[in-house]
Amino acid sequence: MITRLFVKASIVAGFIILSANAAGADLSKRQSELKSIQTQISAQQNDLKNTSKQREKLITLLKKDEQAIARAAQRVNETQVSLKTITAQLTELEKKQTSLNKSKIGQQKTLSKQLSSAYLAGNHDYSKMMLNQQNPSTVERMLVYYQYLNNARIKAINELKTTSEQLVKVQNEQLKKQQQLNAVMVDQRHQAKQLANEQNQRQQTLTQIQRTLSDKGAQLEQLQIEEASLKRIVEQAVATAKSNPSMNGLANQKGKLKWPTKGRVSERFGSSRSGQIKWKGAVLTAPEGQNIKAIAAGKVIYADWLRGFGMVMVVDHGKGYMSLYGHAQTLFKNAGDNVNGGESIALVGRSGGQTEPSLYFEIRHKGQAVDPARYCR
């Protein structure tokens, strides 16, 4: 728009110079037109400056929105883990209750039989029985027999008592766990609602940003800024990695590593992104909230929001190798944390202004991006 106005102003100015002698009466009119066009150019320039300022403010707001989403998503994930844990504990308690009930029934039957046997044998006065018995050996056998029955009954009663106490304890624990489960479920609904609210706020911000990027030149400028931001972070990561203890690197694992998440590769390494800008990594389209796993053991050297890439984690693997994970919904690790190969480190998301959930994944060696497909099978 501004370029067209400049051209028009130049034509008008030239026309004024050529026709000044022939049409002096029109000079004032042409000068007025030139001044009007110059005013429009100035207004357009001011609009561009204001749009750029507005865009920067919106980018800052997007960062806050996506960081809030990351916190909410992490809390939702934690409540989901708690739900699974408590549900598993309840299942174990139910199994234990079933087993105790079975034991209790068996013990009650055993005690019932013993009491029935004692009743059928009749009530005996031991002193009379001893006096009536003529044979001392018979008396001795009867005493041993009754002592045996008495001990068996005492043992059965004690076992039944212990089982009953354990059963009451398990039932109380079940009740406590059920109450805990209900509380976690309520908390999960609250966290899910908060997450949805944060996502709605982000969508509004994103819509406003898209309006400021309607021009292709503005979009290209935005991509260049994002690439510069990523380059700066990688340089910082390389400097940080040099101070880390030596690790094994990835050279011996070419073609053996698993992709960090299951999904479809929608953008490949080296393909055109916009103009001369090419993809330095791969984009994997995957369901939002799906686990992102570290491709190999390493140490986290960056875990924060980055313009254009959202929630980003960089893991140092040693020997100059590092992996980068972007567009995450939330990050589970912080800078300085150690990670194992295959360990969940983040969740797939749409951060960085993405409209669809995906993972941006890079592998770098000595700061230079390499094709992830050469390392991941």
Tab-separated table of C-alpha atoms in Angstrom:
chain	number	residue	atom	x	y	z
A	1	MET	CA	0.000	0.000	0.000
A	2	ILE	CA	2.758	2.417	0.993
A	3	THR	CA	4.734	1.581	-2.159
A	4	ARG	CA	1.747	2.400	-4.363
A	5	LEU	CA	1.304	5.719	-2.591
A	6	PHE	CA	4.992	6.579	-3.157
A	7	VAL	CA	4.629	5.831	-6.874
A	8	LYS	CA	1.496	7.898	-7.118
A	9	ALA	CA	3.172	10.783	-5.273
A	10	SER	CA	6.144	10.655	-7.669
A	11	ILE	CA	3.848	10.740	-10.726
A	12	VAL	CA	1.898	13.660	-9.312
A	13	ALA	CA	5.115	15.522	-8.459
A	14	GLY	CA	6.476	14.946	-12.001
A	15	PHE	CA	3.260	16.045	-13.528
A	16	ILE	CA	3.360	19.239	-11.472
A	17	ILE	CA	6.868	20.083	-12.698
A	18	LEU	CA	6.009	19.440	-16.404
A	19	SER	CA	2.779	21.345	-16.365
A	20	ALA	CA	3.738	24.240	-14.087
A	21	ASN	CA	4.383	26.679	-16.941
A	22	ALA	CA	1.373	25.592	-19.037
A	23	ALA	CA	-1.185	25.369	-16.298
A	24	GLY	CA	-0.243	27.663	-13.472
A	25	ALA	CA	-3.846	27.652	-12.346
A	26	ASP	CA	-3.667	23.901	-11.634
A	27	LEU	CA	-0.463	24.157	-9.584
A	28	SER	CA	-2.254	24.793	-6.339
A	29	LYS	CA	-4.592	21.832	-6.978
A	30	ARG	CA	-1.717	19.442	-7.774
A	31	GLN	CA	0.248	20.563	-4.732
A	32	SER	CA	-2.850	19.887	-2.641
A	33	GLU	CA	-3.135	16.367	-4.116
A	34	LEU	CA	0.572	15.720	-3.413
A	35	LYS	CA	0.168	16.890	0.158
A	36	SER	CA	-2.872	14.618	0.570
A	37	ILE	CA	-0.932	11.582	-0.711
A	38	GLN	CA	2.025	12.385	1.566
A	39	THR	CA	-0.401	12.590	4.478
A	40	GLN	CA	-1.764	9.135	3.539
A	41	ILE	CA	1.801	7.736	3.380
A	42	SER	CA	2.552	9.135	6.814
A	43	ALA	CA	-0.701	7.666	8.149
A	44	GLN	CA	0.164	4.244	6.643
A	45	GLN	CA	3.619	4.339	8.220
A	46	ASN	CA	2.088	5.175	11.596
A	47	ASP	CA	-0.421	2.343	11.136
A	48	LEU	CA	2.437	-0.084	10.438
A	49	LYS	CA	4.266	1.049	13.561
A	50	ASN	CA	1.110	0.740	15.629
A	51	THR	CA	0.359	-2.697	14.129
A	52	SER	CA	3.897	-3.843	14.927
A	53	LYS	CA	3.572	-2.581	18.504
A	54	GLN	CA	0.168	-4.235	18.828
A	55	ARG	CA	1.606	-7.506	17.494
A	56	GLU	CA	4.433	-7.427	20.046
A	57	LYS	CA	1.946	-6.841	22.850
A	58	LEU	CA	-0.192	-9.720	21.579
A	59	ILE	CA	2.867	-12.006	21.370
A	60	THR	CA	3.618	-11.178	25.019
A	61	LEU	CA	-0.020	-11.915	25.878
A	62	LEU	CA	0.157	-15.202	23.931
A	63	LYS	CA	3.214	-16.175	25.966
A	64	LYS	CA	1.300	-15.573	29.202
A	65	ASP	CA	-1.749	-17.464	27.894
A	66	GLU	CA	0.316	-20.495	26.850
A	67	GLN	CA	2.289	-20.515	30.093
A	68	ALA	CA	-1.035	-20.510	31.973
A	69	ILE	CA	-2.225	-23.400	29.780
A	70	ALA	CA	1.017	-25.267	30.571
A	71	ARG	CA	0.432	-24.882	34.313
A	72	ALA	CA	-3.216	-25.928	34.044
A	73	ALA	CA	-2.346	-28.908	31.808
A	74	GLN	CA	0.304	-30.044	34.272
A	75	ARG	CA	-2.209	-29.947	37.132
A	76	VAL	CA	-4.717	-31.894	35.028
A	77	ASN	CA	-2.029	-34.484	34.274
A	78	GLU	CA	-1.146	-34.743	37.976
A	79	THR	CA	-4.793	-35.328	38.926
A	80	GLN	CA	-5.067	-37.991	36.220
A	81	VAL	CA	-2.027	-39.753	37.682
A	82	SER	CA	-3.588	-39.480	41.166
A	83	LEU	CA	-6.847	-40.926	39.870
A	84	LYS	CA	-5.044	-43.903	38.361
A	85	THR	CA	-3.068	-44.471	41.571
A	86	ILE	CA	-6.112	-44.252	43.856
A	87	THR	CA	-8.202	-46.438	41.523
A	88	ALA	CA	-5.441	-49.078	41.542
A	89	GLN	CA	-5.290	-48.909	45.354
A	90	LEU	CA	-9.069	-49.341	45.588
A	91	THR	CA	-8.870	-52.363	43.296
A	92	GLU	CA	-6.218	-53.923	45.564
A	93	LEU	CA	-8.316	-53.181	48.653
A	94	GLU	CA	-11.354	-54.814	47.036
A	95	LYS	CA	-9.270	-57.924	46.303
A	96	LYS	CA	-8.055	-57.933	49.900
A	97	GLN	CA	-11.605	-57.509	51.195
A	98	THR	CA	-12.805	-60.438	49.074
A	99	SER	CA	-9.974	-62.606	50.379
A	100	LEU	CA	-10.663	-61.625	54.002
A	101	ASN	CA	-14.378	-62.302	53.626
A	102	LYS	CA	-13.571	-65.741	52.238
A	103	SER	CA	-11.216	-66.425	55.162
A	104	LYS	CA	-13.812	-65.175	57.637
A	105	ILE	CA	-16.481	-67.505	56.249
A	106	GLY	CA	-14.067	-70.460	56.413
A	107	GLN	CA	-13.052	-69.620	59.972
A	108	GLN	CA	-16.685	-69.260	61.054
A	109	LYS	CA	-17.474	-72.696	59.611
A	110	THR	CA	-14.479	-74.245	61.383
A	111	LEU	CA	-15.463	-72.690	64.714
A	112	SER	CA	-19.081	-73.731	64.212
A	113	LYS	CA	-18.062	-77.355	63.661
A	114	GLN	CA	-15.889	-77.311	66.787
A	115	LEU	CA	-18.709	-75.886	68.887
A	116	SER	CA	-21.142	-78.432	67.446
A	117	SER	CA	-18.742	-81.266	68.297
A	118	ALA	CA	-18.376	-79.971	71.833
A	119	TYR	CA	-22.149	-79.753	72.228
A	120	LEU	CA	-22.723	-83.274	70.897
A	121	ALA	CA	-20.099	-84.645	73.260
A	122	GLY	CA	-22.131	-83.199	76.137
A	123	ASN	CA	-21.146	-81.030	79.079
A	124	HIS	CA	-18.620	-82.751	81.319
A	125	ASP	CA	-17.522	-81.925	84.778
A	126	TYR	CA	-13.846	-82.736	84.640
A	127	SER	CA	-13.590	-83.447	88.368
A	128	LYS	CA	-16.468	-85.974	88.206
A	129	MET	CA	-15.057	-87.533	85.095
A	130	MET	CA	-11.689	-88.008	86.790
A	131	LEU	CA	-13.302	-89.532	89.914
A	132	ASN	CA	-15.513	-91.879	87.861
A	133	GLN	CA	-12.673	-93.132	85.714
A	134	GLN	CA	-11.065	-96.292	87.040
A	135	ASN	CA	-8.130	-96.331	84.652
A	136	PRO	CA	-5.620	-93.479	85.142
A	137	SER	CA	-4.375	-93.782	81.543
A	138	THR	CA	-7.909	-93.243	80.223
A	139	VAL	CA	-8.229	-90.119	82.395
A	140	GLU	CA	-4.958	-88.809	81.003
A	141	ARG	CA	-6.045	-89.401	77.393
A	142	MET	CA	-9.348	-87.618	77.996
A	143	LEU	CA	-7.601	-84.595	79.518
A	144	VAL	CA	-5.246	-84.342	76.540
A	145	TYR	CA	-8.176	-84.662	74.147
A	146	TYR	CA	-10.193	-81.907	75.827
A	147	GLN	CA	-7.133	-79.674	76.065
A	148	TYR	CA	-6.563	-80.139	72.334
A	149	LEU	CA	-10.166	-79.223	71.512
A	150	ASN	CA	-9.989	-76.208	73.807
A	151	ASN	CA	-6.772	-74.926	72.183
A	152	ALA	CA	-8.231	-75.439	68.707
A	153	ARG	CA	-11.321	-73.396	69.656
A	154	ILE	CA	-9.202	-70.611	71.158
A	155	LYS	CA	-7.049	-70.519	68.005
A	156	ALA	CA	-10.123	-70.433	65.742
A	157	ILE	CA	-11.686	-67.623	67.811
A	158	ASN	CA	-8.458	-65.569	67.724
A	159	GLU	CA	-8.082	-66.077	63.956
A	160	LEU	CA	-11.678	-65.006	63.388
A	161	LYS	CA	-11.165	-61.962	65.606
A	162	THR	CA	-7.991	-60.954	63.717
A	163	THR	CA	-9.683	-61.416	60.344
A	164	SER	CA	-12.685	-59.354	61.460
A	165	GLU	CA	-10.393	-56.553	62.655
A	166	GLN	CA	-8.462	-56.605	59.376
A	167	LEU	CA	-11.727	-56.527	57.430
A	168	VAL	CA	-12.943	-53.461	59.356
A	169	LYS	CA	-9.564	-51.784	58.745
A	170	VAL	CA	-9.753	-52.506	54.997
A	171	GLN	CA	-13.342	-51.217	54.816
A	172	ASN	CA	-12.325	-47.984	56.577
A	173	GLU	CA	-9.378	-47.602	54.218
A	174	GLN	CA	-11.697	-48.194	51.261
A	175	LEU	CA	-14.026	-45.473	52.478
A	176	LYS	CA	-11.102	-43.080	52.929
A	177	LYS	CA	-9.754	-43.832	49.444
A	178	GLN	CA	-13.207	-43.419	47.902
A	179	GLN	CA	-13.542	-39.998	49.533
A	180	GLN	CA	-10.067	-39.123	48.274
A	181	LEU	CA	-11.034	-40.311	44.787
A	182	ASN	CA	-14.178	-38.168	44.822
A	183	ALA	CA	-12.151	-35.117	45.879
A	184	VAL	CA	-9.608	-35.691	43.105
A	185	MET	CA	-12.403	-36.080	40.539
A	186	VAL	CA	-13.922	-32.763	41.637
A	187	ASP	CA	-10.475	-31.167	41.413
A	188	GLN	CA	-9.968	-32.664	37.952
A	189	ARG	CA	-13.223	-31.151	36.698
A	190	HIS	CA	-12.139	-27.778	38.100
A	191	GLN	CA	-8.690	-28.049	36.491
A	192	ALA	CA	-10.193	-29.140	33.162
A	193	LYS	CA	-12.543	-26.145	33.228
A	194	GLN	CA	-9.652	-23.807	33.991
A	195	LEU	CA	-7.642	-25.355	31.150
A	196	ALA	CA	-10.561	-24.808	28.748
A	197	ASN	CA	-10.847	-21.166	29.865
A	198	GLU	CA	-7.132	-20.600	29.304
A	199	GLN	CA	-7.375	-22.204	25.853
A	200	ASN	CA	-10.304	-19.944	24.929
A	201	GLN	CA	-8.330	-16.887	26.024
A	202	ARG	CA	-5.376	-18.072	23.934
A	203	GLN	CA	-7.609	-18.525	20.885
A	204	GLN	CA	-8.823	-14.936	21.166
A	205	THR	CA	-5.247	-13.689	21.375
A	206	LEU	CA	-4.233	-15.880	18.440
A	207	THR	CA	-7.096	-14.520	16.296
A	208	GLN	CA	-5.930	-10.966	16.989
A	209	ILE	CA	-2.348	-11.876	16.071
A	210	GLN	CA	-3.500	-13.413	12.780
A	211	ARG	CA	-5.170	-10.121	11.886
A	212	THR	CA	-1.854	-8.316	12.256
A	213	LEU	CA	-0.165	-10.920	10.009
A	214	SER	CA	-2.529	-10.710	7.037
A	215	ASP	CA	0.286	-9.419	4.826
A	216	LYS	CA	2.811	-12.010	3.531
A	217	GLY	CA	5.676	-9.633	4.215
A	218	ALA	CA	4.604	-9.430	7.853
A	219	GLN	CA	4.377	-13.235	8.039
A	220	LEU	CA	7.887	-13.607	6.614
A	221	GLU	CA	9.198	-11.032	9.064
A	222	GLN	CA	7.564	-12.965	11.893
A	223	LEU	CA	9.208	-16.227	10.777
A	224	GLN	CA	12.595	-14.511	10.577
A	225	ILE	CA	12.178	-13.206	14.121
A	226	GLU	CA	11.197	-16.695	15.311
A	227	GLU	CA	14.195	-18.287	13.575
A	228	ALA	CA	16.511	-15.721	15.143
A	229	SER	CA	15.011	-16.466	18.580
A	230	LEU	CA	15.578	-20.197	18.101
A	231	LYS	CA	19.146	-19.602	16.884
A	232	ARG	CA	19.892	-17.558	19.997
A	233	ILE	CA	18.498	-20.267	22.285
A	234	VAL	CA	20.504	-22.978	20.471
A	235	GLU	CA	23.697	-20.938	20.845
A	236	GLN	CA	22.993	-20.557	24.566
A	237	ALA	CA	22.269	-24.289	24.804
A	238	VAL	CA	25.539	-25.146	23.040
A	239	ALA	CA	27.444	-22.954	25.493
A	240	THR	CA	25.638	-24.603	28.434
A	241	ALA	CA	26.245	-28.111	27.062
A	242	LYS	CA	30.018	-27.527	27.022
A	243	SER	CA	29.992	-27.259	30.821
A	244	ASN	CA	28.027	-30.512	31.259
A	245	PRO	CA	29.743	-33.829	31.999
A	246	SER	CA	30.502	-35.878	28.917
A	247	MET	CA	27.714	-38.196	27.777
A	248	ASN	CA	27.528	-40.794	25.027
A	249	GLY	CA	25.944	-38.644	22.313
A	250	LEU	CA	23.813	-40.056	19.484
A	251	ALA	CA	26.396	-41.069	16.871
A	252	ASN	CA	26.106	-44.780	17.693
A	253	GLN	CA	22.299	-44.682	17.667
A	254	LYS	CA	21.642	-43.565	14.105
A	255	GLY	CA	18.526	-45.257	12.792
A	256	LYS	CA	17.880	-46.951	16.155
A	257	LEU	CA	16.062	-44.261	18.135
A	258	LYS	CA	12.295	-44.048	18.528
A	259	TRP	CA	10.446	-40.886	17.512
A	260	PRO	CA	9.521	-38.838	20.591
A	261	THR	CA	5.781	-39.338	19.999
A	262	LYS	CA	3.477	-41.308	17.728
A	263	GLY	CA	2.141	-39.217	14.876
A	264	ARG	CA	2.259	-38.284	11.205
A	265	VAL	CA	5.225	-36.303	9.866
A	266	SER	CA	3.509	-33.270	8.326
A	267	GLU	CA	6.679	-31.218	7.684
A	268	ARG	CA	10.033	-32.783	6.868
A	269	PHE	CA	13.530	-31.552	7.549
A	270	GLY	CA	14.802	-29.241	4.784
A	271	SER	CA	11.395	-28.628	3.176
A	272	SER	CA	10.409	-25.028	2.412
A	273	ARG	CA	8.684	-23.170	5.206
A	274	SER	CA	8.346	-19.719	3.591
A	275	GLY	CA	10.537	-18.163	0.907
A	276	GLN	CA	14.166	-18.980	1.676
A	277	ILE	CA	13.347	-20.204	5.182
A	278	LYS	CA	13.442	-24.001	5.483
A	279	TRP	CA	12.437	-26.374	8.240
A	280	LYS	CA	15.334	-27.154	10.582
A	281	GLY	CA	13.456	-30.097	12.069
A	282	ALA	CA	10.319	-32.187	11.602
A	283	VAL	CA	6.719	-31.469	12.574
A	284	LEU	CA	4.717	-34.458	13.840
A	285	THR	CA	0.938	-34.092	13.930
A	286	ALA	CA	-0.346	-35.897	17.030
A	287	PRO	CA	-3.282	-35.770	19.501
A	288	GLU	CA	-3.164	-32.990	22.059
A	289	GLY	CA	-2.078	-34.227	25.488
A	290	GLN	CA	-0.175	-37.241	24.113
A	291	ASN	CA	3.128	-38.017	25.833
A	292	ILE	CA	6.402	-36.709	24.397
A	293	LYS	CA	9.361	-38.892	25.361
A	294	ALA	CA	13.081	-38.164	25.403
A	295	ILE	CA	14.782	-39.956	22.501
A	296	ALA	CA	17.821	-40.755	24.661
A	297	ALA	CA	19.294	-40.106	28.103
A	298	GLY	CA	20.543	-36.603	28.723
A	299	LYS	CA	20.298	-33.400	30.712
A	300	VAL	CA	17.731	-30.639	30.216
A	301	ILE	CA	19.489	-27.367	29.337
A	302	TYR	CA	16.439	-25.304	28.370
A	303	ALA	CA	12.759	-25.543	29.347
A	304	ASP	CA	10.687	-22.429	28.714
A	305	TRP	CA	8.452	-20.558	26.273
A	306	LEU	CA	10.040	-19.461	22.983
A	307	ARG	CA	8.499	-17.170	20.405
A	308	GLY	CA	7.068	-19.116	17.469
A	309	PHE	CA	7.771	-22.499	19.083
A	310	GLY	CA	5.833	-22.185	22.357
A	311	MET	CA	6.816	-24.408	25.267
A	312	VAL	CA	10.236	-25.762	24.296
A	313	MET	CA	12.621	-28.241	25.905
A	314	VAL	CA	16.224	-28.797	24.838
A	315	VAL	CA	18.050	-31.921	26.049
A	316	ASP	CA	21.838	-32.297	25.873
A	317	HIS	CA	22.953	-35.838	24.999
A	318	GLY	CA	26.720	-35.195	25.052
A	319	LYS	CA	29.351	-35.202	22.295
A	320	GLY	CA	27.767	-32.052	20.835
A	321	TYR	CA	24.341	-33.677	20.302
A	322	MET	CA	21.073	-32.189	21.526
A	323	SER	CA	17.379	-32.707	20.837
A	324	LEU	CA	14.693	-30.021	20.834
A	325	TYR	CA	10.943	-30.457	21.470
A	326	GLY	CA	8.550	-27.582	20.674
A	327	HIS	CA	4.834	-26.658	20.590
A	328	ALA	CA	4.340	-28.629	23.839
A	329	GLN	CA	1.217	-28.152	25.928
A	330	THR	CA	3.247	-28.465	29.116
A	331	LEU	CA	6.749	-29.482	30.223
A	332	PHE	CA	7.437	-32.023	32.989
A	333	LYS	CA	11.113	-31.199	33.441
A	334	ASN	CA	13.121	-28.111	34.329
A	335	ALA	CA	16.553	-26.933	33.227
A	336	GLY	CA	19.186	-28.975	35.088
A	337	ASP	CA	17.063	-32.135	35.373
A	338	ASN	CA	18.403	-35.461	34.112
A	339	VAL	CA	16.184	-37.564	31.847
A	340	ASN	CA	16.227	-41.205	30.757
A	341	GLY	CA	15.648	-42.443	27.236
A	342	GLY	CA	11.932	-43.070	26.749
A	343	GLU	CA	10.961	-40.995	29.786
A	344	SER	CA	7.907	-38.712	29.405
A	345	ILE	CA	9.125	-35.123	29.405
A	346	ALA	CA	6.158	-33.157	27.969
A	347	LEU	CA	2.736	-33.330	26.326
A	348	VAL	CA	1.834	-32.596	22.708
A	349	GLY	CA	0.176	-29.186	22.373
A	350	ARG	CA	-0.463	-26.147	20.192
A	351	SER	CA	1.789	-23.598	21.873
A	352	GLY	CA	3.685	-21.063	19.817
A	353	GLY	CA	0.533	-19.941	18.042
A	354	GLN	CA	-0.286	-23.269	16.370
A	355	THR	CA	-3.877	-23.962	15.327
A	356	GLU	CA	-3.447	-27.763	15.319
A	357	PRO	CA	-1.723	-29.950	17.959
A	358	SER	CA	1.749	-31.057	16.910
A	359	LEU	CA	5.331	-31.587	18.015
A	360	TYR	CA	8.216	-29.659	16.506
A	361	PHE	CA	11.285	-31.890	16.815
A	362	GLU	CA	14.928	-31.142	16.060
A	363	ILE	CA	18.240	-32.938	16.466
A	364	ARG	CA	21.379	-30.791	16.386
A	365	HIS	CA	25.063	-31.652	16.325
A	366	LYS	CA	27.473	-28.926	17.390
A	367	GLY	CA	24.716	-26.376	16.869
A	368	GLN	CA	23.872	-27.475	13.321
A	369	ALA	CA	20.452	-28.975	12.579
A	370	VAL	CA	20.517	-32.519	11.154
A	371	ASP	CA	17.723	-34.637	9.674
A	372	PRO	CA	15.923	-36.406	12.574
A	373	ALA	CA	14.880	-39.195	10.174
A	374	ARG	CA	18.548	-40.295	10.031
A	375	TYR	CA	18.424	-41.075	13.755
A	376	CYS	CA	14.823	-42.134	14.404
A	377	ARG	CA	13.503	-45.274	12.776
